Short mmCIF file of N, CA and C and ligand atoms in Angstrom, two decimals:
data_model
loop_
_atom_site.label_atom_id
_atom_site.label_comp_id
_atom_site.label_asym_id
_atom_site.label_seq_id
_atom_site.Cartn_x
_atom_site.Cartn_y
_atom_site.Cartn_z
N MET A 232 -34.28 220.67 37.26
CA MET A 232 -33.53 222.05 37.51
C MET A 232 -34.39 223.29 37.33
N VAL A 233 -34.54 224.09 38.33
CA VAL A 233 -35.15 225.36 38.36
C VAL A 233 -34.34 226.52 37.80
N GLY A 234 -34.52 226.96 36.58
CA GLY A 234 -33.57 228.10 36.22
C GLY A 234 -33.74 229.57 36.87
N ALA A 235 -32.80 230.15 37.03
CA ALA A 235 -32.77 231.45 37.54
C ALA A 235 -33.55 232.31 36.74
N ASN A 236 -34.10 233.51 37.36
CA ASN A 236 -34.78 234.54 36.95
C ASN A 236 -33.80 235.35 35.86
N PRO A 237 -34.29 235.83 34.62
CA PRO A 237 -33.49 236.61 33.94
C PRO A 237 -33.01 238.02 34.47
N ALA A 238 -31.75 238.47 34.28
CA ALA A 238 -31.39 239.61 34.82
C ALA A 238 -32.53 240.83 35.01
N GLY A 239 -32.68 241.34 35.94
CA GLY A 239 -33.62 242.63 36.20
C GLY A 239 -34.98 242.15 36.18
N VAL A 240 -35.34 240.85 36.16
CA VAL A 240 -36.83 240.31 36.54
C VAL A 240 -36.86 239.52 37.76
N ASP A 241 -37.71 240.22 38.67
CA ASP A 241 -38.07 239.58 39.93
C ASP A 241 -39.37 239.05 39.99
N THR A 242 -39.53 237.81 40.81
CA THR A 242 -40.63 237.15 40.74
C THR A 242 -41.93 238.02 41.53
N LEU A 243 -42.87 238.18 40.93
CA LEU A 243 -44.09 238.90 41.49
C LEU A 243 -45.15 237.89 42.10
N PHE A 244 -45.53 236.77 41.04
CA PHE A 244 -46.48 235.87 41.40
C PHE A 244 -45.73 234.55 40.97
N SER A 245 -45.56 233.50 41.75
CA SER A 245 -45.03 232.26 41.22
C SER A 245 -46.01 231.54 40.46
N ALA A 246 -45.49 230.49 39.88
CA ALA A 246 -46.52 229.44 38.81
C ALA A 246 -47.59 228.99 39.80
N GLU A 247 -47.11 228.50 41.14
CA GLU A 247 -48.07 228.03 42.16
C GLU A 247 -49.11 229.02 42.54
N GLN A 248 -48.92 230.27 42.71
CA GLN A 248 -49.85 231.34 43.15
C GLN A 248 -50.85 231.36 41.86
N ILE A 249 -49.99 231.44 40.61
CA ILE A 249 -50.91 231.74 39.35
C ILE A 249 -52.02 230.56 39.34
N ALA A 250 -51.43 229.34 39.45
CA ALA A 250 -52.30 228.17 39.40
C ALA A 250 -53.45 228.27 40.22
N GLY A 251 -53.21 228.46 41.43
CA GLY A 251 -54.26 228.66 42.51
C GLY A 251 -55.26 229.76 42.17
N ARG A 252 -54.79 230.78 41.80
CA ARG A 252 -55.70 231.95 41.26
C ARG A 252 -56.50 231.58 40.22
N VAL A 253 -56.09 230.88 39.27
CA VAL A 253 -56.69 230.62 37.93
C VAL A 253 -57.96 229.58 38.36
N GLU A 254 -57.62 228.71 39.33
CA GLU A 254 -58.70 227.52 39.67
C GLU A 254 -59.84 228.39 40.16
N GLU A 255 -59.40 229.34 41.16
CA GLU A 255 -60.55 230.25 41.78
C GLU A 255 -61.32 231.18 40.65
N LEU A 256 -60.80 231.59 39.90
CA LEU A 256 -61.42 232.35 38.91
C LEU A 256 -62.42 231.43 38.02
N ALA A 257 -61.99 230.28 37.62
CA ALA A 257 -62.79 229.60 37.02
C ALA A 257 -64.12 229.24 37.66
N GLY A 258 -63.86 229.08 39.08
CA GLY A 258 -65.10 228.54 39.93
C GLY A 258 -65.98 229.80 39.98
N GLU A 259 -65.25 231.21 40.00
CA GLU A 259 -66.14 232.55 40.03
C GLU A 259 -66.76 232.68 38.73
N ILE A 260 -66.24 232.32 37.71
CA ILE A 260 -67.16 232.46 36.23
C ILE A 260 -68.06 231.50 36.07
N VAL A 261 -67.87 230.16 36.44
CA VAL A 261 -68.92 229.27 36.25
C VAL A 261 -70.10 229.64 36.98
N SER A 262 -69.85 230.11 38.23
CA SER A 262 -70.98 230.24 39.21
C SER A 262 -71.78 231.53 38.72
N ARG A 263 -71.11 232.32 37.83
CA ARG A 263 -71.91 233.86 37.53
C ARG A 263 -72.48 233.37 36.06
N SER A 264 -71.69 232.96 35.45
CA SER A 264 -72.08 232.91 34.00
C SER A 264 -72.70 231.67 33.31
N GLY A 265 -72.68 230.62 34.09
CA GLY A 265 -73.27 229.46 33.63
C GLY A 265 -72.18 228.60 32.67
N ALA A 266 -72.71 227.46 32.20
CA ALA A 266 -71.68 226.71 31.22
C ALA A 266 -71.58 226.92 29.90
N ASP A 267 -72.30 227.81 29.39
CA ASP A 267 -72.42 228.16 27.94
C ASP A 267 -71.77 229.42 27.59
N LEU A 268 -70.49 229.15 27.03
CA LEU A 268 -69.73 230.43 26.90
C LEU A 268 -68.77 230.13 25.61
N LEU A 269 -68.72 231.54 25.09
CA LEU A 269 -67.74 231.65 24.09
C LEU A 269 -66.51 232.58 24.64
N VAL A 270 -65.38 231.87 24.93
CA VAL A 270 -64.35 232.59 25.26
C VAL A 270 -63.63 233.41 24.16
N VAL A 271 -63.42 234.62 24.26
CA VAL A 271 -62.82 235.32 23.13
C VAL A 271 -61.33 235.82 23.86
N VAL A 272 -60.45 235.40 23.39
CA VAL A 272 -58.97 235.44 23.81
C VAL A 272 -58.37 236.75 23.18
N ILE A 273 -57.79 237.56 23.88
CA ILE A 273 -57.13 238.84 23.05
C ILE A 273 -55.59 238.46 23.12
N LEU A 274 -55.15 238.05 21.94
CA LEU A 274 -53.92 237.88 21.95
C LEU A 274 -53.01 239.24 21.60
N LYS A 275 -51.54 239.03 21.94
CA LYS A 275 -50.99 237.84 22.12
C LYS A 275 -50.90 237.78 23.50
N GLY A 276 -51.09 238.70 24.23
CA GLY A 276 -50.54 238.50 25.91
C GLY A 276 -51.11 237.65 26.71
N SER A 277 -52.52 237.31 26.35
CA SER A 277 -53.20 236.18 27.26
C SER A 277 -53.27 234.74 26.75
N PHE A 278 -52.60 234.58 25.73
CA PHE A 278 -52.71 233.05 25.35
C PHE A 278 -52.11 231.88 26.50
N VAL A 279 -51.25 232.28 27.25
CA VAL A 279 -50.91 231.14 28.23
C VAL A 279 -51.83 231.28 29.38
N PHE A 280 -52.39 232.47 29.73
CA PHE A 280 -53.58 232.44 30.84
C PHE A 280 -54.64 231.81 30.27
N ALA A 281 -55.15 232.29 28.98
CA ALA A 281 -56.25 231.43 28.38
C ALA A 281 -56.29 230.02 28.37
N ALA A 282 -54.83 229.37 28.03
CA ALA A 282 -54.98 227.88 27.92
C ALA A 282 -55.12 227.24 29.30
N ASP A 283 -54.39 228.03 30.34
CA ASP A 283 -54.84 227.51 31.51
C ASP A 283 -56.23 227.50 32.10
N LEU A 284 -56.84 228.86 32.03
CA LEU A 284 -58.23 229.10 32.15
C LEU A 284 -59.40 228.35 31.58
N ILE A 285 -59.08 227.75 30.39
CA ILE A 285 -60.18 227.06 29.71
C ILE A 285 -60.12 225.75 30.22
N ARG A 286 -58.91 225.24 30.56
CA ARG A 286 -58.92 223.92 31.29
C ARG A 286 -59.37 223.85 32.61
N ALA A 287 -59.25 225.05 33.44
CA ALA A 287 -59.76 225.21 34.85
C ALA A 287 -61.39 225.42 34.55
N LEU A 288 -61.89 226.05 33.49
CA LEU A 288 -63.42 226.12 33.33
C LEU A 288 -63.86 224.63 33.17
N GLU A 289 -63.33 223.81 32.33
CA GLU A 289 -63.71 222.54 32.18
C GLU A 289 -63.80 221.78 33.37
N ARG A 290 -62.72 221.94 34.46
CA ARG A 290 -62.75 221.21 35.70
C ARG A 290 -63.89 221.69 36.40
N ASN A 291 -64.35 222.88 36.38
CA ASN A 291 -65.27 223.52 36.94
C ASN A 291 -66.78 223.49 36.39
N GLY A 292 -66.73 222.68 35.16
CA GLY A 292 -68.06 222.24 34.89
C GLY A 292 -68.53 223.15 33.56
N ALA A 293 -67.57 224.02 33.04
CA ALA A 293 -67.96 224.69 31.79
C ALA A 293 -67.29 224.37 30.51
N SER A 294 -67.93 223.88 29.36
CA SER A 294 -67.26 223.40 28.43
C SER A 294 -67.12 224.55 27.27
N ALA A 295 -66.17 225.52 27.51
CA ALA A 295 -66.22 226.65 26.54
C ALA A 295 -65.91 226.54 25.23
N ARG A 296 -66.32 227.30 24.22
CA ARG A 296 -65.80 227.35 22.92
C ARG A 296 -64.74 228.44 22.99
N VAL A 297 -63.85 228.49 22.02
CA VAL A 297 -62.86 229.52 22.14
C VAL A 297 -62.44 230.25 20.76
N ASP A 298 -62.29 231.45 20.80
CA ASP A 298 -62.05 232.18 19.44
C ASP A 298 -60.89 233.06 19.87
N PHE A 299 -60.26 233.60 19.09
CA PHE A 299 -59.13 234.64 19.20
C PHE A 299 -59.16 235.81 18.31
N ILE A 300 -58.88 237.06 19.05
CA ILE A 300 -58.78 238.30 18.46
C ILE A 300 -57.34 239.01 18.71
N THR A 301 -56.66 239.52 17.71
CA THR A 301 -55.58 240.09 18.18
C THR A 301 -55.68 241.62 18.17
N LEU A 302 -55.46 242.25 19.27
CA LEU A 302 -55.61 243.76 19.44
C LEU A 302 -54.42 244.20 20.02
N SER A 303 -53.79 245.51 19.41
CA SER A 303 -52.51 245.87 19.53
C SER A 303 -52.77 247.42 20.15
N SER A 304 -51.85 247.84 20.82
CA SER A 304 -51.76 249.11 21.32
C SER A 304 -50.38 249.76 21.86
N TYR A 305 -49.39 248.80 21.89
CA TYR A 305 -48.24 249.01 22.50
C TYR A 305 -47.08 249.06 21.47
N GLY A 306 -46.92 248.41 20.18
CA GLY A 306 -45.83 248.26 19.37
C GLY A 306 -44.68 247.73 20.15
N GLU A 307 -43.59 248.37 20.19
CA GLU A 307 -42.40 247.67 20.92
C GLU A 307 -42.26 248.41 22.35
N ALA A 308 -43.07 249.45 22.43
CA ALA A 308 -42.81 250.24 23.61
C ALA A 308 -43.45 249.72 25.01
N THR A 309 -43.21 250.24 26.20
CA THR A 309 -43.70 249.98 27.53
C THR A 309 -44.92 250.86 27.84
N GLU A 310 -44.99 251.74 26.99
CA GLU A 310 -46.28 252.70 27.31
C GLU A 310 -47.13 252.74 26.14
N SER A 311 -48.42 252.61 26.31
CA SER A 311 -49.59 252.38 25.28
C SER A 311 -49.51 253.67 24.59
N SER A 312 -49.60 253.35 23.28
CA SER A 312 -49.81 254.37 22.25
C SER A 312 -51.24 255.15 22.22
N GLY A 313 -52.03 254.51 22.96
CA GLY A 313 -53.65 255.11 23.06
C GLY A 313 -54.26 254.70 21.88
N ASN A 314 -53.94 254.06 20.99
CA ASN A 314 -54.68 253.81 19.87
C ASN A 314 -54.71 252.24 19.60
N VAL A 315 -55.99 251.57 19.75
CA VAL A 315 -55.81 250.19 19.62
C VAL A 315 -56.45 249.83 18.07
N VAL A 316 -55.54 248.71 17.84
CA VAL A 316 -55.66 248.59 16.42
C VAL A 316 -56.02 246.92 16.44
N LEU A 317 -56.96 246.49 15.52
CA LEU A 317 -57.44 245.26 15.29
C LEU A 317 -56.58 244.68 14.13
N THR A 318 -55.75 243.54 14.62
CA THR A 318 -54.82 243.04 13.52
C THR A 318 -55.18 241.78 13.15
N HIS A 319 -56.04 241.01 13.80
CA HIS A 319 -56.45 239.69 13.30
C HIS A 319 -57.82 239.47 14.18
N ASP A 320 -59.17 239.28 13.19
CA ASP A 320 -60.24 239.13 13.68
C ASP A 320 -60.68 237.87 14.28
N LEU A 321 -61.80 237.80 14.77
CA LEU A 321 -62.53 236.46 15.19
C LEU A 321 -62.78 235.90 13.84
N SER A 322 -63.02 234.36 14.20
CA SER A 322 -63.70 233.68 13.07
C SER A 322 -64.80 233.27 13.27
N GLU A 323 -65.58 233.37 14.81
CA GLU A 323 -66.81 232.79 14.92
C GLU A 323 -67.69 234.20 14.98
N ASP A 324 -69.09 233.74 14.65
CA ASP A 324 -70.13 234.86 14.59
C ASP A 324 -70.58 234.73 16.43
N VAL A 325 -70.52 236.14 16.91
CA VAL A 325 -70.71 236.24 18.28
C VAL A 325 -72.05 236.54 18.60
N ASN A 326 -73.01 236.91 17.49
CA ASN A 326 -74.37 237.06 17.65
C ASN A 326 -75.05 236.18 18.40
N GLY A 327 -75.63 236.76 19.44
CA GLY A 327 -76.44 235.97 20.51
C GLY A 327 -75.66 235.01 21.47
N GLN A 328 -74.31 235.00 21.20
CA GLN A 328 -73.62 234.43 22.23
C GLN A 328 -73.24 235.08 23.66
N ASN A 329 -73.04 234.22 24.56
CA ASN A 329 -72.64 234.58 25.86
C ASN A 329 -71.03 234.61 25.83
N VAL A 330 -70.40 235.86 25.83
CA VAL A 330 -69.15 235.72 25.54
C VAL A 330 -68.38 235.99 27.10
N LEU A 331 -67.10 235.58 27.11
CA LEU A 331 -66.14 235.98 28.01
C LEU A 331 -65.05 236.31 27.51
N ILE A 332 -64.64 237.68 27.74
CA ILE A 332 -63.35 238.19 27.02
C ILE A 332 -62.23 237.76 28.13
N VAL A 333 -61.17 237.21 27.79
CA VAL A 333 -59.91 236.98 28.33
C VAL A 333 -58.70 237.81 27.84
N ASP A 334 -58.25 238.68 28.87
CA ASP A 334 -56.97 239.32 28.30
C ASP A 334 -55.98 239.50 29.49
N ASP A 335 -54.77 239.64 29.19
CA ASP A 335 -53.68 239.73 30.19
C ASP A 335 -53.75 240.72 31.41
N ILE A 336 -53.84 242.03 30.97
CA ILE A 336 -53.79 243.17 31.66
C ILE A 336 -54.58 244.22 31.38
N LEU A 337 -55.24 244.69 32.42
CA LEU A 337 -56.27 245.84 32.30
C LEU A 337 -55.47 247.17 32.74
N GLU A 338 -54.93 248.10 31.67
CA GLU A 338 -54.06 249.18 32.26
C GLU A 338 -55.01 250.50 31.92
N SER A 339 -54.89 251.12 31.00
CA SER A 339 -55.54 252.42 30.49
C SER A 339 -56.95 251.94 30.37
N GLY A 340 -57.34 250.69 29.98
CA GLY A 340 -58.74 250.25 29.84
C GLY A 340 -59.04 250.48 28.34
N ARG A 341 -58.22 250.94 27.46
CA ARG A 341 -58.56 251.32 26.11
C ARG A 341 -58.64 249.89 25.51
N THR A 342 -57.79 248.88 25.53
CA THR A 342 -58.09 247.62 24.90
C THR A 342 -59.37 246.75 25.37
N LEU A 343 -59.66 246.87 26.71
CA LEU A 343 -61.03 246.11 27.02
C LEU A 343 -62.13 246.97 26.55
N GLU A 344 -62.05 248.33 26.36
CA GLU A 344 -63.26 249.14 25.84
C GLU A 344 -63.46 248.85 24.41
N PHE A 345 -62.50 248.72 23.82
CA PHE A 345 -62.51 248.31 22.36
C PHE A 345 -63.13 247.09 22.15
N ALA A 346 -62.68 245.98 22.89
CA ALA A 346 -63.10 244.71 22.76
C ALA A 346 -64.73 244.71 23.08
N TYR A 347 -65.26 245.24 24.46
CA TYR A 347 -66.54 245.45 24.83
C TYR A 347 -67.35 245.92 23.52
N ARG A 348 -66.94 246.94 23.10
CA ARG A 348 -67.67 247.87 21.95
C ARG A 348 -67.77 247.07 20.85
N THR A 349 -66.66 246.34 20.36
CA THR A 349 -66.81 245.32 19.20
C THR A 349 -67.68 244.35 19.33
N LEU A 350 -67.80 243.78 20.52
CA LEU A 350 -68.41 242.43 20.51
C LEU A 350 -69.96 242.86 20.84
N ARG A 351 -70.36 244.03 21.70
CA ARG A 351 -71.58 244.53 21.52
C ARG A 351 -72.41 244.88 20.17
N GLU A 352 -71.36 245.53 19.47
CA GLU A 352 -71.73 246.10 18.01
C GLU A 352 -72.24 244.79 17.21
N ARG A 353 -71.45 243.63 17.44
CA ARG A 353 -71.85 242.45 16.73
C ARG A 353 -72.76 241.57 17.37
N GLY A 354 -73.45 242.05 18.32
CA GLY A 354 -74.75 241.49 18.84
C GLY A 354 -74.58 240.40 19.75
N ALA A 355 -73.42 240.46 20.72
CA ALA A 355 -73.14 239.29 21.68
C ALA A 355 -74.48 239.49 22.59
N ALA A 356 -74.99 238.27 23.17
CA ALA A 356 -75.90 238.32 24.01
C ALA A 356 -75.62 238.99 25.34
N THR A 357 -74.47 238.64 25.91
CA THR A 357 -73.85 238.97 27.31
C THR A 357 -72.31 239.20 26.98
N VAL A 358 -71.78 239.96 27.76
CA VAL A 358 -70.25 240.16 27.50
C VAL A 358 -69.82 240.07 29.17
N LEU A 359 -68.88 239.29 29.61
CA LEU A 359 -68.26 239.36 30.98
C LEU A 359 -66.87 239.35 30.42
N SER A 360 -65.87 239.92 31.48
CA SER A 360 -64.52 239.95 31.08
C SER A 360 -63.57 239.34 32.30
N CYS A 361 -62.53 238.63 32.04
CA CYS A 361 -61.81 238.02 33.10
C CYS A 361 -60.44 238.54 32.60
N LEU A 362 -59.65 239.43 33.37
CA LEU A 362 -58.51 239.87 33.22
C LEU A 362 -57.41 239.29 34.28
N LEU A 363 -56.37 238.87 33.82
CA LEU A 363 -55.36 238.08 34.88
C LEU A 363 -54.80 239.29 35.69
N LEU A 364 -54.55 240.68 35.09
CA LEU A 364 -54.06 241.27 36.15
C LEU A 364 -54.56 242.86 35.90
N ASP A 365 -54.50 243.54 36.84
CA ASP A 365 -55.12 244.88 36.93
C ASP A 365 -54.31 246.01 37.44
N LYS A 366 -54.13 247.03 36.50
CA LYS A 366 -53.35 248.16 37.20
C LYS A 366 -54.37 249.29 37.43
N PRO A 367 -54.91 249.46 38.46
CA PRO A 367 -56.30 250.55 38.53
C PRO A 367 -55.69 251.72 38.41
N GLU A 368 -54.43 252.07 38.84
CA GLU A 368 -53.96 253.34 39.01
C GLU A 368 -53.51 254.00 37.57
N LYS A 369 -53.55 252.96 36.74
CA LYS A 369 -53.27 253.62 35.12
C LYS A 369 -54.53 253.86 34.14
N ARG A 370 -55.83 253.69 34.99
CA ARG A 370 -56.76 253.65 33.97
C ARG A 370 -57.00 254.97 33.45
N ALA A 371 -57.50 255.22 32.04
CA ALA A 371 -57.76 256.35 31.39
C ALA A 371 -59.07 256.43 30.60
N VAL A 372 -59.71 255.32 30.74
CA VAL A 372 -61.01 255.22 30.53
C VAL A 372 -61.84 254.50 31.25
N PRO A 373 -63.08 254.72 31.54
CA PRO A 373 -63.91 254.25 32.60
C PRO A 373 -64.61 252.80 32.18
N VAL A 374 -63.63 251.70 32.60
CA VAL A 374 -63.97 250.24 32.10
C VAL A 374 -63.51 249.45 33.36
N GLU A 375 -64.29 248.70 33.80
CA GLU A 375 -63.59 247.61 34.96
C GLU A 375 -63.72 246.18 34.37
N ALA A 376 -63.15 245.07 34.86
CA ALA A 376 -63.28 243.77 34.32
C ALA A 376 -64.27 243.29 35.51
N ASP A 377 -64.84 241.97 35.05
CA ASP A 377 -65.89 241.33 35.87
C ASP A 377 -64.91 240.32 36.96
N PHE A 378 -63.92 239.74 36.38
CA PHE A 378 -63.13 239.07 37.14
C PHE A 378 -61.50 239.39 36.97
N VAL A 379 -60.85 239.49 37.97
CA VAL A 379 -59.61 239.85 37.90
C VAL A 379 -58.68 238.80 38.86
N GLY A 380 -57.63 238.64 38.39
CA GLY A 380 -56.70 237.59 38.92
C GLY A 380 -55.96 238.13 40.06
N PHE A 381 -55.09 239.32 39.54
CA PHE A 381 -54.50 240.04 40.85
C PHE A 381 -54.42 241.48 40.53
N SER A 382 -54.55 242.41 41.46
CA SER A 382 -54.37 243.68 41.38
C SER A 382 -52.92 244.11 41.42
N ILE A 383 -52.23 244.87 40.69
CA ILE A 383 -50.85 245.26 40.75
C ILE A 383 -50.66 246.52 40.83
N ALA A 384 -49.55 247.26 41.42
CA ALA A 384 -48.75 248.60 41.28
C ALA A 384 -48.61 248.91 39.81
N PRO A 385 -48.44 250.06 39.30
CA PRO A 385 -48.40 250.45 38.18
C PRO A 385 -46.85 250.31 37.57
N GLU A 386 -46.54 248.92 37.54
CA GLU A 386 -45.18 248.66 37.20
C GLU A 386 -45.17 247.79 35.96
N PHE A 387 -44.19 247.69 35.32
CA PHE A 387 -44.11 246.66 33.97
C PHE A 387 -43.70 245.30 34.40
N VAL A 388 -44.70 244.31 33.99
CA VAL A 388 -44.40 243.14 34.39
C VAL A 388 -44.33 242.14 32.88
N VAL A 389 -43.68 240.94 33.32
CA VAL A 389 -43.67 240.11 32.07
C VAL A 389 -43.79 238.49 32.49
N GLY A 390 -43.61 237.73 31.56
CA GLY A 390 -43.71 236.23 31.81
C GLY A 390 -45.34 235.77 31.86
N TYR A 391 -45.34 234.41 31.75
CA TYR A 391 -46.78 234.03 31.68
C TYR A 391 -47.55 234.41 30.56
N GLY A 392 -46.87 234.82 29.33
CA GLY A 392 -47.44 235.08 28.33
C GLY A 392 -47.09 236.54 28.05
N LEU A 393 -46.67 237.30 28.89
CA LEU A 393 -46.58 238.74 28.84
C LEU A 393 -45.29 239.12 28.33
N ASP A 394 -44.92 239.98 27.41
CA ASP A 394 -43.67 240.23 26.84
C ASP A 394 -43.19 241.75 27.17
N LEU A 395 -41.90 242.02 26.81
CA LEU A 395 -41.24 243.11 26.91
C LEU A 395 -40.59 243.04 25.54
N ALA A 396 -41.14 243.80 24.50
CA ALA A 396 -40.49 243.62 23.09
C ALA A 396 -40.30 242.21 22.63
N HIS A 397 -41.45 241.30 22.82
CA HIS A 397 -41.55 240.08 22.49
C HIS A 397 -40.53 239.07 23.13
N ARG A 398 -40.03 239.65 24.07
CA ARG A 398 -39.44 238.51 24.96
C ARG A 398 -39.94 238.26 26.30
N TYR A 399 -39.63 237.12 26.79
CA TYR A 399 -40.09 236.64 28.46
C TYR A 399 -41.31 235.98 28.43
N ARG A 400 -42.14 235.73 27.28
CA ARG A 400 -43.58 235.28 27.21
C ARG A 400 -43.56 234.03 27.90
N GLY A 401 -42.50 233.19 27.89
CA GLY A 401 -42.36 231.72 28.18
C GLY A 401 -42.05 231.55 29.65
N LEU A 402 -41.63 232.62 30.41
CA LEU A 402 -41.50 232.56 31.93
C LEU A 402 -42.69 231.90 32.46
N PRO A 403 -42.53 231.00 33.47
CA PRO A 403 -43.70 230.19 34.13
C PRO A 403 -44.28 231.00 35.07
N PHE A 404 -43.61 232.14 35.62
CA PHE A 404 -44.09 233.09 36.47
C PHE A 404 -44.58 234.29 36.06
N ILE A 405 -44.99 235.26 36.91
CA ILE A 405 -45.10 236.84 36.51
C ILE A 405 -44.00 237.58 37.36
N GLY A 406 -43.22 238.52 36.57
CA GLY A 406 -42.20 239.03 37.06
C GLY A 406 -42.29 240.38 36.80
N ARG A 407 -41.68 241.30 38.03
CA ARG A 407 -41.61 242.77 37.71
C ARG A 407 -40.39 242.96 37.11
N VAL A 408 -40.26 243.97 36.06
CA VAL A 408 -39.16 244.23 35.31
C VAL A 408 -38.51 245.42 36.10
N GLN A 409 -37.33 245.28 36.56
CA GLN A 409 -36.63 246.58 37.06
C GLN A 409 -36.75 247.82 36.24
N PRO A 410 -36.90 248.99 36.92
CA PRO A 410 -37.13 250.07 35.81
C PRO A 410 -35.90 250.34 34.96
N ASP A 411 -34.64 250.07 35.23
CA ASP A 411 -33.58 250.44 34.24
C ASP A 411 -33.36 249.19 33.46
N HIS A 412 -34.45 248.30 33.32
CA HIS A 412 -34.29 247.09 32.48
C HIS A 412 -35.52 247.29 31.28
N THR A 413 -36.24 247.96 31.61
CA THR A 413 -37.38 248.20 30.55
C THR A 413 -37.00 248.82 29.32
N GLU A 414 -36.05 249.58 29.35
CA GLU A 414 -35.32 250.42 28.12
C GLU A 414 -34.62 249.23 27.40
N ALA A 415 -33.98 248.35 27.84
CA ALA A 415 -33.41 247.37 27.00
C ALA A 415 -33.96 246.70 25.79
N GLY A 416 -35.22 246.39 26.00
CA GLY A 416 -36.06 245.71 25.01
C GLY A 416 -36.82 246.60 23.76
N ARG A 417 -36.72 247.88 24.09
CA ARG A 417 -37.20 249.03 23.10
C ARG A 417 -36.34 248.95 21.83
P1 IMP B 129 -54.62 249.04 28.10
O1 IMP B 129 -55.11 249.07 26.52
O2 IMP B 129 -53.68 250.27 28.45
O3 IMP B 129 -55.62 248.69 29.27
O4 IMP B 129 -53.43 247.95 27.91
C1 IMP B 129 -53.76 246.62 28.01
C2 IMP B 129 -52.54 245.95 27.20
O5 IMP B 129 -51.43 246.25 27.24
C3 IMP B 129 -52.45 244.61 27.67
O6 IMP B 129 -53.46 243.74 27.01
C4 IMP B 129 -51.15 244.19 27.54
O7 IMP B 129 -51.11 243.75 26.11
C5 IMP B 129 -50.25 245.66 27.40
N1 IMP B 129 -49.70 245.78 28.72
C6 IMP B 129 -50.24 246.55 29.81
N2 IMP B 129 -49.03 246.44 30.67
C7 IMP B 129 -48.10 245.66 30.57
C8 IMP B 129 -47.21 245.01 31.03
O8 IMP B 129 -46.99 245.50 32.45
N3 IMP B 129 -46.55 244.22 30.57
C9 IMP B 129 -46.86 243.58 29.49
N4 IMP B 129 -47.67 244.07 28.50
C10 IMP B 129 -48.67 245.17 29.22
MG1 MG B 130 -52.88 242.67 25.32
#
């Protein structure tokens, strides 16, 4: 049985569309970066994407190592506070490593800029980034991703790991939240 969408959530990218794009991204990443990669997953929002991406990387010939870092700028709100906080650090030494940052959404750019800065300060040999979604119209700091799944309008989305106040992460698709429903989760 296929469940209905939650109230106020419209499908933007189906599970099939996401799976197809993840496979393409893995091919692009492997042809540009080679097979020796340390994937740094920015939690929490990208854990579903990262789980699919590392398996797609494996199918495309890269056997990546994986580590996790938790960065937060949102709290319970749908607008970034502008302040990125590291709440859980990596366990690997990134010195000399070829790192691929994996995150869910590039919005203001503050999270990605913070991640780049942190990894470079720690001596990563190369740093590339793969973002599932990009909202280019919301950029506040000049940073771009090397690989982007889908560019979207500046609207709030959930599902496939993305939450609204901790809800909806388990939806298998990416959904757009109708504006009157973004208030409900605050
Ligand atoms: P930035 O630092 O402004 O680029 O924000 C990036 C982070 O904000 C992402 O990693 C997400 O965790 C979160 N975020 C931005 N837009 C959305 C959204 O539409 N839904 C859920 N989380 C979002
Ligand atoms: Mg995030």
